[in-house]
Amino acid sequence: MLAIKHCNSSDVLSNQTQQMSVVEPLRCKENPNSTTSPTAAGLSMTLGIVSNIIALIILAKAYARLRKRSKATFLLFASCLVATDLAGHVIPGALVLHLYTAGGLCNHDATCHFLGGSMVFFGLCPLFFGCGMAVERCMGVTRPLLHARVVCTARTKVVLVMIWFFALTVALLPFFRLGSYTYQYPWTWCFIKVSHNASIADETPPTLTDVVLVLLFSGLGLASLAVALICNTISVMTLVIARLRRKKCQRRSAKSHDIEMVAQLVGIMVTSCICWSPLLIFGLMSVIRSYRCSMGNDLETYRTLMVMGVRLASWNQILDPWVYILLRRAVLRKIYRLTTGRSDLRGSTFRRWEISSFQNSVKNAINLN
């Protein structure tokens, strides 16, 4: 299936034979990066929790007010995205702080397995949610009648549960011997084994199952980003065309709530691409090179890239709620007034962004028929 030649693990461990005779198979060792302070991790965790709580409160109020309108499905997706991001800061963040304060680690302990599974689960969920939101809005903008027949609150909840279940299934695969979780440099976080850690005596190079698991994780993540990019591009082009037609025909064809939701989706998509692409790509490159034993002197480089990737990925959970908070009509209205110095919005784009415009786009399509 994979045209990748696996190196002989005995060759990698041959230089450590004498060391292994005096080292226990499972032992804890001091964190070699003892100079690293947990302050940055604590501040990031706190900022993420506060940001997601604020966004969750705003989304809950909006959903309670508009639950029977066409934006309800989008708000339900966004609420689950923010709630998952919140849990993704609390659970892995608490474990990372525990590792900082513990001062030691074990290669295959329960904490590492749980943290690695959490990283995979809370990494895939936002990508899946962003993809689902993009598909739902693309259908709502381009095919409103089909959207009205197919999309409803009950079915949306089923899709959300399926997303959580599928992400959890992928995260639990190492517990069924498909892949493995191990500590990653600087030994304060766990992830799928993507390289050989020579500082731990019983560590072996990634196996074929590790490569398959990384391929699955990175493939699903990149595929979600690609689908979201395509759907959001179609939605934006559809709204632009509708606006141009409105100018020619002097009628309103692009609803403001569609513009608002697509703008938020584009923001979420851009944020996810910037924050997640490095980890998905570097992890895939690292595990393939390590599996082929062609890492050579690039081990430290890939370790640094993986650390940079996971830090960017953690910022995605901080920026997602602010994309929704800042790209709301009320906020954009205030920014428009501050930047232009105009208190009267007559004749501007925001003039059409009123509560009365929150009418179902399906109703407009039905009236045209």
mmCIF file of C-alpha atoms in Angstrom:
data_model
loop_
_atom_site.group_PDB
_atom_site.id
_atom_site.type_symbol
_atom_site.label_atom_id
_atom_site.label_comp_id
_atom_site.label_asym_id
_atom_site.label_seq_id
_atom_site.Cartn_x
_atom_site.Cartn_y
_atom_site.Cartn_z
ATOM 1 C CA MET A 1 0.000 0.000 0.000
ATOM 2 C CA LEU A 2 2.806 2.412 0.910
ATOM 3 C CA ALA A 3 5.861 2.485 -1.288
ATOM 4 C CA ILE A 4 8.052 3.271 1.698
ATOM 5 C CA LYS A 5 10.928 1.075 2.769
ATOM 6 C CA HIS A 6 11.041 0.510 6.508
ATOM 7 C CA CYS A 7 14.426 0.663 8.130
ATOM 8 C CA ASN A 8 15.534 -2.132 10.448
ATOM 9 C CA SER A 9 14.834 -1.080 14.004
ATOM 10 C CA SER A 10 17.687 -3.265 15.235
ATOM 11 C CA ASP A 11 20.107 -1.006 13.375
ATOM 12 C CA VAL A 12 18.723 2.016 15.186
ATOM 13 C CA LEU A 13 18.980 0.347 18.577
ATOM 14 C CA SER A 14 22.348 -1.302 18.049
ATOM 15 C CA ASN A 15 24.187 1.678 19.496
ATOM 16 C CA GLN A 16 22.057 1.534 22.636
ATOM 17 C CA THR A 17 22.461 -2.190 23.471
ATOM 18 C CA GLN A 18 24.860 -1.617 26.308
ATOM 19 C CA GLN A 19 22.698 1.151 27.756
ATOM 20 C CA MET A 20 19.559 -0.976 27.685
ATOM 21 C CA SER A 21 21.221 -3.634 29.820
ATOM 22 C CA VAL A 22 21.319 -1.254 32.755
ATOM 23 C CA VAL A 23 18.084 0.643 32.044
ATOM 24 C CA GLU A 24 14.673 -0.620 33.073
ATOM 25 C CA PRO A 25 12.160 -1.151 30.225
ATOM 26 C CA LEU A 26 9.892 1.520 31.638
ATOM 27 C CA ARG A 27 11.389 4.328 33.621
ATOM 28 C CA CYS A 28 10.754 7.972 34.324
ATOM 29 C CA LYS A 29 13.378 10.561 33.549
ATOM 30 C CA GLU A 30 13.863 14.183 34.335
ATOM 31 C CA ASN A 31 12.562 16.701 31.854
ATOM 32 C CA PRO A 32 15.637 17.828 29.886
ATOM 33 C CA ASN A 33 13.956 21.133 29.147
ATOM 34 C CA SER A 34 13.775 22.191 32.764
ATOM 35 C CA THR A 35 14.446 25.817 31.897
ATOM 36 C CA THR A 36 11.113 26.075 30.111
ATOM 37 C CA SER A 37 8.521 27.970 32.133
ATOM 38 C CA PRO A 38 4.863 26.898 32.262
ATOM 39 C CA THR A 39 3.815 30.571 32.314
ATOM 40 C CA ALA A 40 3.271 30.755 28.554
ATOM 41 C CA ALA A 41 1.171 27.583 28.584
ATOM 42 C CA GLY A 42 -0.879 28.881 31.520
ATOM 43 C CA LEU A 43 -1.516 32.259 29.868
ATOM 44 C CA SER A 44 -2.511 30.585 26.596
ATOM 45 C CA MET A 45 -4.893 28.269 28.437
ATOM 46 C CA THR A 46 -6.462 31.150 30.378
ATOM 47 C CA LEU A 47 -6.873 33.320 27.284
ATOM 48 C CA GLY A 48 -8.457 30.440 25.397
ATOM 49 C CA ILE A 49 -10.914 29.665 28.195
ATOM 50 C CA VAL A 50 -11.999 33.297 28.571
ATOM 51 C CA SER A 51 -12.352 33.800 24.800
ATOM 52 C CA ASN A 52 -14.434 30.670 24.303
ATOM 53 C CA ILE A 53 -16.693 31.409 27.271
ATOM 54 C CA ILE A 54 -17.450 34.899 25.903
ATOM 55 C CA ALA A 55 -18.198 33.512 22.444
ATOM 56 C CA LEU A 56 -20.315 30.696 23.892
ATOM 57 C CA ILE A 57 -22.491 33.170 25.817
ATOM 58 C CA ILE A 58 -23.013 35.296 22.689
ATOM 59 C CA LEU A 59 -23.840 32.233 20.597
ATOM 60 C CA ALA A 60 -26.266 30.854 23.181
ATOM 61 C CA LYS A 61 -28.189 34.147 23.276
ATOM 62 C CA ALA A 62 -28.249 34.373 19.475
ATOM 63 C CA TYR A 63 -29.444 30.766 19.148
ATOM 64 C CA ALA A 64 -32.234 31.294 21.688
ATOM 65 C CA ARG A 65 -33.400 34.370 19.743
ATOM 66 C CA LEU A 66 -33.108 32.914 16.237
ATOM 67 C CA ARG A 67 -33.623 29.173 16.735
ATOM 68 C CA LYS A 68 -36.526 29.078 14.244
ATOM 69 C CA ARG A 69 -34.740 31.040 11.529
ATOM 70 C CA SER A 70 -32.367 29.886 8.834
ATOM 71 C CA LYS A 71 -29.327 30.922 10.884
ATOM 72 C CA ALA A 72 -30.174 28.476 13.701
ATOM 73 C CA THR A 73 -28.274 25.584 12.094
ATOM 74 C CA PHE A 74 -25.165 27.710 11.633
ATOM 75 C CA LEU A 75 -25.367 28.907 15.243
ATOM 76 C CA LEU A 76 -25.716 25.318 16.462
ATOM 77 C CA PHE A 77 -22.572 24.309 14.558
ATOM 78 C CA ALA A 78 -20.715 27.379 15.831
ATOM 79 C CA SER A 79 -21.804 26.729 19.438
ATOM 80 C CA CYS A 80 -20.524 23.144 19.286
ATOM 81 C CA LEU A 81 -17.274 24.369 17.731
ATOM 82 C CA VAL A 82 -16.697 26.884 20.523
ATOM 83 C CA ALA A 83 -17.719 24.397 23.246
ATOM 84 C CA THR A 84 -15.292 21.830 21.844
ATOM 85 C CA ASP A 85 -12.529 24.448 21.670
ATOM 86 C CA LEU A 86 -13.234 25.312 25.302
ATOM 87 C CA ALA A 87 -12.891 21.673 26.362
ATOM 88 C CA GLY A 88 -9.803 21.443 24.168
ATOM 89 C CA HIS A 89 -8.169 24.155 26.249
ATOM 90 C CA VAL A 90 -9.199 22.864 29.659
ATOM 91 C CA ILE A 91 -8.376 19.148 29.320
ATOM 92 C CA PRO A 92 -5.082 19.083 27.360
ATOM 93 C CA GLY A 93 -4.004 22.371 28.957
ATOM 94 C CA ALA A 94 -4.381 20.941 32.461
ATOM 95 C CA LEU A 95 -2.383 17.850 31.483
ATOM 96 C CA VAL A 96 0.404 19.935 29.931
ATOM 97 C CA LEU A 97 0.643 22.068 33.084
ATOM 98 C CA HIS A 98 0.761 18.853 35.114
ATOM 99 C CA LEU A 99 3.732 17.658 33.063
ATOM 100 C CA TYR A 100 5.493 20.985 33.566
ATOM 101 C CA THR A 101 5.091 20.793 37.335
ATOM 102 C CA ALA A 102 5.731 17.036 37.653
ATOM 103 C CA GLY A 103 9.357 17.398 36.555
ATOM 104 C CA GLY A 104 9.489 13.962 34.955
ATOM 105 C CA LEU A 105 7.827 11.698 32.432
ATOM 106 C CA CYS A 106 7.377 8.065 31.508
ATOM 107 C CA ASN A 107 7.451 6.828 27.962
ATOM 108 C CA HIS A 108 4.191 4.873 27.888
ATOM 109 C CA ASP A 109 2.171 5.999 30.886
ATOM 110 C CA ALA A 110 -1.580 6.587 31.020
ATOM 111 C CA THR A 111 -1.152 10.371 31.073
ATOM 112 C CA CYS A 112 0.640 10.309 27.725
ATOM 113 C CA HIS A 113 -2.023 8.095 26.158
ATOM 114 C CA PHE A 114 -4.841 10.309 27.411
ATOM 115 C CA LEU A 115 -3.080 13.525 26.345
ATOM 116 C CA GLY A 116 -2.252 12.119 22.911
ATOM 117 C CA GLY A 117 -5.847 11.024 22.394
ATOM 118 C CA SER A 118 -7.073 14.442 23.500
ATOM 119 C CA MET A 119 -4.744 16.166 21.034
ATOM 120 C CA VAL A 120 -6.106 14.083 18.156
ATOM 121 C CA PHE A 121 -9.765 14.396 19.210
ATOM 122 C CA PHE A 122 -9.725 18.146 19.880
ATOM 123 C CA GLY A 123 -7.669 18.651 16.725
ATOM 124 C CA LEU A 124 -10.027 16.863 14.354
ATOM 125 C CA CYS A 125 -13.300 18.196 15.801
ATOM 126 C CA PRO A 126 -12.777 21.897 14.902
ATOM 127 C CA LEU A 127 -11.664 20.937 11.402
ATOM 128 C CA PHE A 128 -14.738 18.736 10.928
ATOM 129 C CA PHE A 129 -17.043 21.422 12.336
ATOM 130 C CA GLY A 130 -15.575 24.069 10.054
ATOM 131 C CA CYS A 131 -16.069 21.744 7.084
ATOM 132 C CA GLY A 132 -19.673 20.987 8.104
ATOM 133 C CA MET A 133 -20.480 24.674 8.545
ATOM 134 C CA ALA A 134 -19.042 25.461 5.117
ATOM 135 C CA VAL A 135 -21.082 22.703 3.442
ATOM 136 C CA GLU A 136 -24.275 23.804 5.226
ATOM 137 C CA ARG A 137 -23.855 27.455 4.223
ATOM 138 C CA CYS A 138 -22.931 26.548 0.657
ATOM 139 C CA MET A 139 -26.162 24.581 0.380
ATOM 140 C CA GLY A 140 -28.144 27.394 2.026
ATOM 141 C CA VAL A 141 -26.764 30.014 -0.357
ATOM 142 C CA THR A 142 -26.804 28.058 -3.615
ATOM 143 C CA ARG A 143 -29.722 25.633 -3.066
ATOM 144 C CA PRO A 144 -32.146 27.202 -0.562
ATOM 145 C CA LEU A 145 -35.054 24.892 -1.415
ATOM 146 C CA LEU A 146 -32.930 21.775 -0.953
ATOM 147 C CA HIS A 147 -31.523 23.270 2.242
ATOM 148 C CA ALA A 148 -35.060 23.779 3.588
ATOM 149 C CA ARG A 149 -36.008 20.160 2.856
ATOM 150 C CA VAL A 150 -32.842 18.471 4.087
ATOM 151 C CA VAL A 151 -31.444 20.622 6.906
ATOM 152 C CA CYS A 152 -33.270 20.790 10.228
ATOM 153 C CA THR A 153 -32.289 21.016 13.882
ATOM 154 C CA ALA A 154 -32.780 17.310 14.587
ATOM 155 C CA ARG A 155 -30.603 16.220 11.656
ATOM 156 C CA THR A 156 -27.994 18.815 12.527
ATOM 157 C CA LYS A 157 -27.703 17.394 16.044
ATOM 158 C CA VAL A 158 -27.254 13.902 14.585
ATOM 159 C CA VAL A 159 -24.438 15.180 12.348
ATOM 160 C CA LEU A 160 -22.763 16.872 15.317
ATOM 161 C CA VAL A 161 -22.873 13.662 17.355
ATOM 162 C CA MET A 162 -21.459 11.726 14.399
ATOM 163 C CA ILE A 163 -18.573 14.203 14.118
ATOM 164 C CA TRP A 164 -17.714 13.791 17.795
ATOM 165 C CA PHE A 165 -17.994 10.006 17.527
ATOM 166 C CA PHE A 166 -15.826 9.785 14.411
ATOM 167 C CA ALA A 167 -13.111 12.013 15.895
ATOM 168 C CA LEU A 168 -13.195 9.945 19.101
ATOM 169 C CA THR A 169 -12.869 6.736 17.076
ATOM 170 C CA VAL A 170 -9.719 8.012 15.376
ATOM 171 C CA ALA A 171 -8.296 9.144 18.733
ATOM 172 C CA LEU A 172 -8.889 5.696 20.268
ATOM 173 C CA LEU A 173 -7.201 3.724 17.464
ATOM 174 C CA PRO A 174 -3.840 3.475 19.345
ATOM 175 C CA PHE A 175 -5.667 1.719 22.189
ATOM 176 C CA PHE A 176 -6.455 -1.013 19.635
ATOM 177 C CA ARG A 177 -2.805 -1.330 18.528
ATOM 178 C CA LEU A 178 -3.172 0.905 15.470
ATOM 179 C CA GLY A 179 -0.455 3.456 16.046
ATOM 180 C CA SER A 180 0.894 4.725 19.340
ATOM 181 C CA TYR A 181 1.192 7.897 21.395
ATOM 182 C CA THR A 182 4.519 9.060 22.763
ATOM 183 C CA TYR A 183 6.055 12.125 24.347
ATOM 184 C CA GLN A 184 7.194 14.820 21.948
ATOM 185 C CA TYR A 185 10.020 17.320 22.299
ATOM 186 C CA PRO A 186 10.398 19.127 24.699
ATOM 187 C CA TRP A 187 8.683 16.220 26.499
ATOM 188 C CA THR A 188 5.714 18.257 27.769
ATOM 189 C CA TRP A 189 3.095 17.018 25.300
ATOM 190 C CA CYS A 190 2.088 13.771 23.635
ATOM 191 C CA PHE A 191 1.085 12.952 20.101
ATOM 192 C CA ILE A 192 1.195 10.172 17.537
ATOM 193 C CA LYS A 193 4.707 8.783 17.218
ATOM 194 C CA VAL A 194 6.223 10.700 14.302
ATOM 195 C CA SER A 195 9.932 10.263 15.030
ATOM 196 C CA HIS A 196 12.410 8.155 16.959
ATOM 197 C CA ASN A 197 13.241 9.500 20.411
ATOM 198 C CA ALA A 198 16.794 8.319 20.989
ATOM 199 C CA SER A 199 16.927 9.732 24.521
ATOM 200 C CA ILE A 200 14.569 7.014 25.763
ATOM 201 C CA ALA A 201 16.157 3.582 25.740
ATOM 202 C CA ASP A 202 13.108 1.463 24.887
ATOM 203 C CA GLU A 203 11.856 3.787 22.154
ATOM 204 C CA THR A 204 11.675 2.287 18.654
ATOM 205 C CA PRO A 205 11.213 3.989 15.251
ATOM 206 C CA PRO A 206 7.649 4.545 13.997
ATOM 207 C CA THR A 207 6.014 1.403 12.662
ATOM 208 C CA LEU A 208 3.723 0.996 9.671
ATOM 209 C CA THR A 209 0.682 1.458 11.945
ATOM 210 C CA ASP A 210 2.104 4.783 13.141
ATOM 211 C CA VAL A 211 2.502 5.909 9.543
ATOM 212 C CA VAL A 212 -1.083 4.838 8.764
ATOM 213 C CA LEU A 213 -2.430 6.716 11.791
ATOM 214 C CA VAL A 214 -0.554 9.908 10.884
ATOM 215 C CA LEU A 215 -1.751 9.558 7.288
ATOM 216 C CA LEU A 216 -5.310 9.199 8.556
ATOM 217 C CA PHE A 217 -5.053 12.180 10.916
ATOM 218 C CA SER A 218 -3.313 14.492 8.457
ATOM 219 C CA GLY A 219 -5.396 13.285 5.508
ATOM 220 C CA LEU A 220 -8.688 13.925 7.286
ATOM 221 C CA GLY A 221 -7.509 17.338 8.479
ATOM 222 C CA LEU A 222 -6.245 18.493 5.093
ATOM 223 C CA ALA A 223 -9.333 17.083 3.341
ATOM 224 C CA SER A 224 -11.589 19.033 5.719
ATOM 225 C CA LEU A 225 -9.691 22.236 4.991
ATOM 226 C CA ALA A 226 -9.895 21.598 1.244
ATOM 227 C CA VAL A 227 -13.669 20.950 1.313
ATOM 228 C CA ALA A 228 -14.207 24.075 3.428
ATOM 229 C CA LEU A 229 -12.117 26.122 0.995
ATOM 230 C CA ILE A 230 -14.134 24.911 -2.005
ATOM 231 C CA CYS A 231 -17.529 25.411 -0.353
ATOM 232 C CA ASN A 232 -16.684 28.859 1.009
ATOM 233 C CA THR A 233 -15.345 29.935 -2.386
ATOM 234 C CA ILE A 234 -18.600 28.865 -4.031
ATOM 235 C CA SER A 235 -20.634 30.691 -1.363
ATOM 236 C CA VAL A 236 -18.640 33.904 -1.736
ATOM 237 C CA MET A 237 -18.885 33.824 -5.517
ATOM 238 C CA THR A 238 -22.635 33.200 -5.323
ATOM 239 C CA LEU A 239 -23.149 36.163 -2.989
ATOM 240 C CA VAL A 240 -20.989 38.427 -5.146
ATOM 241 C CA ILE A 241 -22.957 37.482 -8.256
ATOM 242 C CA ALA A 242 -26.233 38.036 -6.394
ATOM 243 C CA ARG A 243 -25.054 41.490 -5.296
ATOM 244 C CA LEU A 244 -24.101 42.441 -8.838
ATOM 245 C CA ARG A 245 -27.496 41.319 -10.081
ATOM 246 C CA ARG A 246 -29.171 43.304 -7.319
ATOM 247 C CA LYS A 247 -27.446 46.464 -8.504
ATOM 248 C CA LYS A 248 -28.623 45.875 -12.057
ATOM 249 C CA CYS A 249 -32.173 44.816 -11.206
ATOM 250 C CA GLN A 250 -32.576 47.124 -8.198
ATOM 251 C CA ARG A 251 -33.795 44.338 -5.951
ATOM 252 C CA ARG A 252 -32.397 42.708 -2.860
ATOM 253 C CA SER A 253 -31.194 39.199 -3.586
ATOM 254 C CA ALA A 254 -28.334 38.678 -1.124
ATOM 255 C CA LYS A 255 -29.471 38.503 2.482
ATOM 256 C CA SER A 256 -27.295 40.155 5.116
ATOM 257 C CA HIS A 257 -27.303 37.125 7.393
ATOM 258 C CA ASP A 258 -25.852 35.042 4.540
ATOM 259 C CA ILE A 259 -23.100 37.624 4.078
ATOM 260 C CA GLU A 260 -22.402 37.663 7.806
ATOM 261 C CA MET A 261 -22.214 33.870 8.140
ATOM 262 C CA VAL A 262 -20.029 33.423 5.068
ATOM 263 C CA ALA A 263 -17.682 36.166 6.313
ATOM 264 C CA GLN A 264 -17.361 34.324 9.625
ATOM 265 C CA LEU A 265 -16.787 31.032 7.819
ATOM 266 C CA VAL A 266 -14.042 32.532 5.688
ATOM 267 C CA GLY A 267 -12.395 33.876 8.840
ATOM 268 C CA ILE A 268 -12.598 30.481 10.543
ATOM 269 C CA MET A 269 -11.265 28.744 7.423
ATOM 270 C CA VAL A 270 -8.297 31.105 7.043
ATOM 271 C CA THR A 271 -7.486 30.752 10.741
ATOM 272 C CA SER A 272 -7.676 26.954 10.574
ATOM 273 C CA CYS A 273 -5.490 26.789 7.473
ATOM 274 C CA ILE A 274 -2.789 28.972 9.018
ATOM 275 C CA CYS A 275 -2.872 27.270 12.421
ATOM 276 C CA TRP A 276 -3.312 23.607 11.463
ATOM 277 C CA SER A 277 -1.532 23.153 8.135
ATOM 278 C CA PRO A 278 2.007 23.242 9.634
ATOM 279 C CA LEU A 279 1.299 20.475 12.183
ATOM 280 C CA LEU A 280 -0.540 18.308 9.647
ATOM 281 C CA ILE A 281 2.208 18.645 7.032
ATOM 282 C CA PHE A 282 5.249 18.505 9.339
ATOM 283 C CA GLY A 283 3.883 15.476 11.191
ATOM 284 C CA LEU A 284 3.369 13.627 7.916
ATOM 285 C CA MET A 285 6.838 14.508 6.638
ATOM 286 C CA SER A 286 8.466 13.565 9.947
ATOM 287 C CA VAL A 287 6.855 10.130 10.290
ATOM 288 C CA ILE A 288 7.650 9.155 6.679
ATOM 289 C CA ARG A 289 11.305 10.158 6.979
ATOM 290 C CA SER A 290 11.640 8.529 10.381
ATOM 291 C CA TYR A 291 9.991 5.337 9.118
ATOM 292 C CA ARG A 292 12.503 5.210 6.261
ATOM 293 C CA CYS A 293 15.354 6.060 8.666
ATOM 294 C CA SER A 294 16.289 9.001 6.448
ATOM 295 C CA MET A 295 15.930 11.631 9.169
ATOM 296 C CA GLY A 296 19.675 11.952 9.630
ATOM 297 C CA ASN A 297 20.770 15.301 11.034
ATOM 298 C CA ASP A 298 17.329 16.825 10.457
ATOM 299 C CA LEU A 299 15.870 15.379 13.673
ATOM 300 C CA GLU A 300 16.269 18.600 15.644
ATOM 301 C CA THR A 301 14.808 20.612 12.774
ATOM 302 C CA TYR A 302 11.694 18.451 12.624
ATOM 303 C CA ARG A 303 11.335 18.560 16.389
ATOM 304 C CA THR A 304 11.386 22.348 16.258
ATOM 305 C CA LEU A 305 8.865 22.358 13.418
ATOM 306 C CA MET A 306 6.540 20.053 15.356
ATOM 307 C CA VAL A 307 6.710 22.320 18.416
ATOM 308 C CA MET A 308 5.933 25.334 16.239
ATOM 309 C CA GLY A 309 3.070 23.417 14.632
ATOM 310 C CA VAL A 310 1.424 22.410 17.884
ATOM 311 C CA ARG A 311 1.723 25.951 19.244
ATOM 312 C CA LEU A 312 0.041 27.341 16.136
ATOM 313 C CA ALA A 313 -2.670 24.691 16.433
ATOM 314 C CA SER A 314 -3.351 25.720 20.025
ATOM 315 C CA TRP A 315 -3.837 29.314 18.857
ATOM 316 C CA ASN A 316 -6.590 28.137 16.531
ATOM 317 C CA GLN A 317 -8.745 27.405 19.578
ATOM 318 C CA ILE A 318 -8.101 30.936 20.824
ATOM 319 C CA LEU A 319 -8.771 32.709 17.533
ATOM 320 C CA ASP A 320 -11.905 30.773 16.494
ATOM 321 C CA PRO A 321 -14.197 32.458 19.041
ATOM 322 C CA TRP A 322 -12.786 35.901 18.251
ATOM 323 C CA VAL A 323 -13.500 35.387 14.553
ATOM 324 C CA TYR A 324 -17.169 35.026 15.430
ATOM 325 C CA ILE A 325 -17.124 37.808 18.037
ATOM 326 C CA LEU A 326 -15.446 40.391 15.800
ATOM 327 C CA LEU A 327 -17.200 39.537 12.523
ATOM 328 C CA ARG A 328 -20.695 40.198 13.831
ATOM 329 C CA ARG A 329 -22.773 42.979 12.343
ATOM 330 C CA ALA A 330 -22.979 44.919 15.595
ATOM 331 C CA VAL A 331 -19.191 45.018 15.918
ATOM 332 C CA LEU A 332 -18.616 45.839 12.251
ATOM 333 C CA ARG A 333 -21.190 48.626 12.516
ATOM 334 C CA LYS A 334 -19.241 50.219 15.366
ATOM 335 C CA ILE A 335 -15.944 49.814 13.518
ATOM 336 C CA TYR A 336 -17.509 51.470 10.455
ATOM 337 C CA ARG A 337 -18.676 54.424 12.541
ATOM 338 C CA LEU A 338 -15.293 54.823 14.216
ATOM 339 C CA THR A 339 -13.280 54.607 11.006
ATOM 340 C CA THR A 340 -15.549 56.810 8.864
ATOM 341 C CA GLY A 341 -16.820 59.181 11.521
ATOM 342 C CA ARG A 342 -20.372 58.705 10.225
ATOM 343 C CA SER A 343 -23.227 58.142 12.644
ATOM 344 C CA ASP A 344 -25.774 57.718 9.864
ATOM 345 C CA LEU A 345 -25.466 54.415 8.024
ATOM 346 C CA ARG A 346 -27.875 55.421 5.278
ATOM 347 C CA GLY A 347 -26.512 54.456 1.892
ATOM 348 C CA SER A 348 -23.865 52.149 3.340
ATOM 349 C CA THR A 349 -23.653 48.391 3.232
ATOM 350 C CA PHE A 350 -24.540 48.134 6.913
ATOM 351 C CA ARG A 351 -27.856 49.864 6.314
ATOM 352 C CA ARG A 352 -29.187 46.518 5.121
ATOM 353 C CA TRP A 353 -27.862 44.657 8.161
ATOM 354 C CA GLU A 354 -30.984 44.906 10.290
ATOM 355 C CA ILE A 355 -32.900 42.332 12.279
ATOM 356 C CA SER A 356 -35.713 42.469 9.743
ATOM 357 C CA SER A 357 -33.338 41.100 7.133
ATOM 358 C CA PHE A 358 -33.077 37.841 9.050
ATOM 359 C CA GLN A 359 -35.695 36.269 6.844
ATOM 360 C CA ASN A 360 -35.222 32.801 5.482
ATOM 361 C CA SER A 361 -33.628 32.849 2.042
ATOM 362 C CA VAL A 362 -35.941 29.956 1.238
ATOM 363 C CA LYS A 363 -38.944 32.264 1.526
ATOM 364 C CA ASN A 364 -37.497 34.523 -1.160
ATOM 365 C CA ALA A 365 -36.897 31.559 -3.455
ATOM 366 C CA ILE A 366 -40.470 30.322 -2.923
ATOM 367 C CA ASN A 367 -41.885 33.758 -3.740
ATOM 368 C CA LEU A 368 -39.934 33.817 -6.991
ATOM 369 C CA ASN A 369 -41.579 30.581 -7.995
#
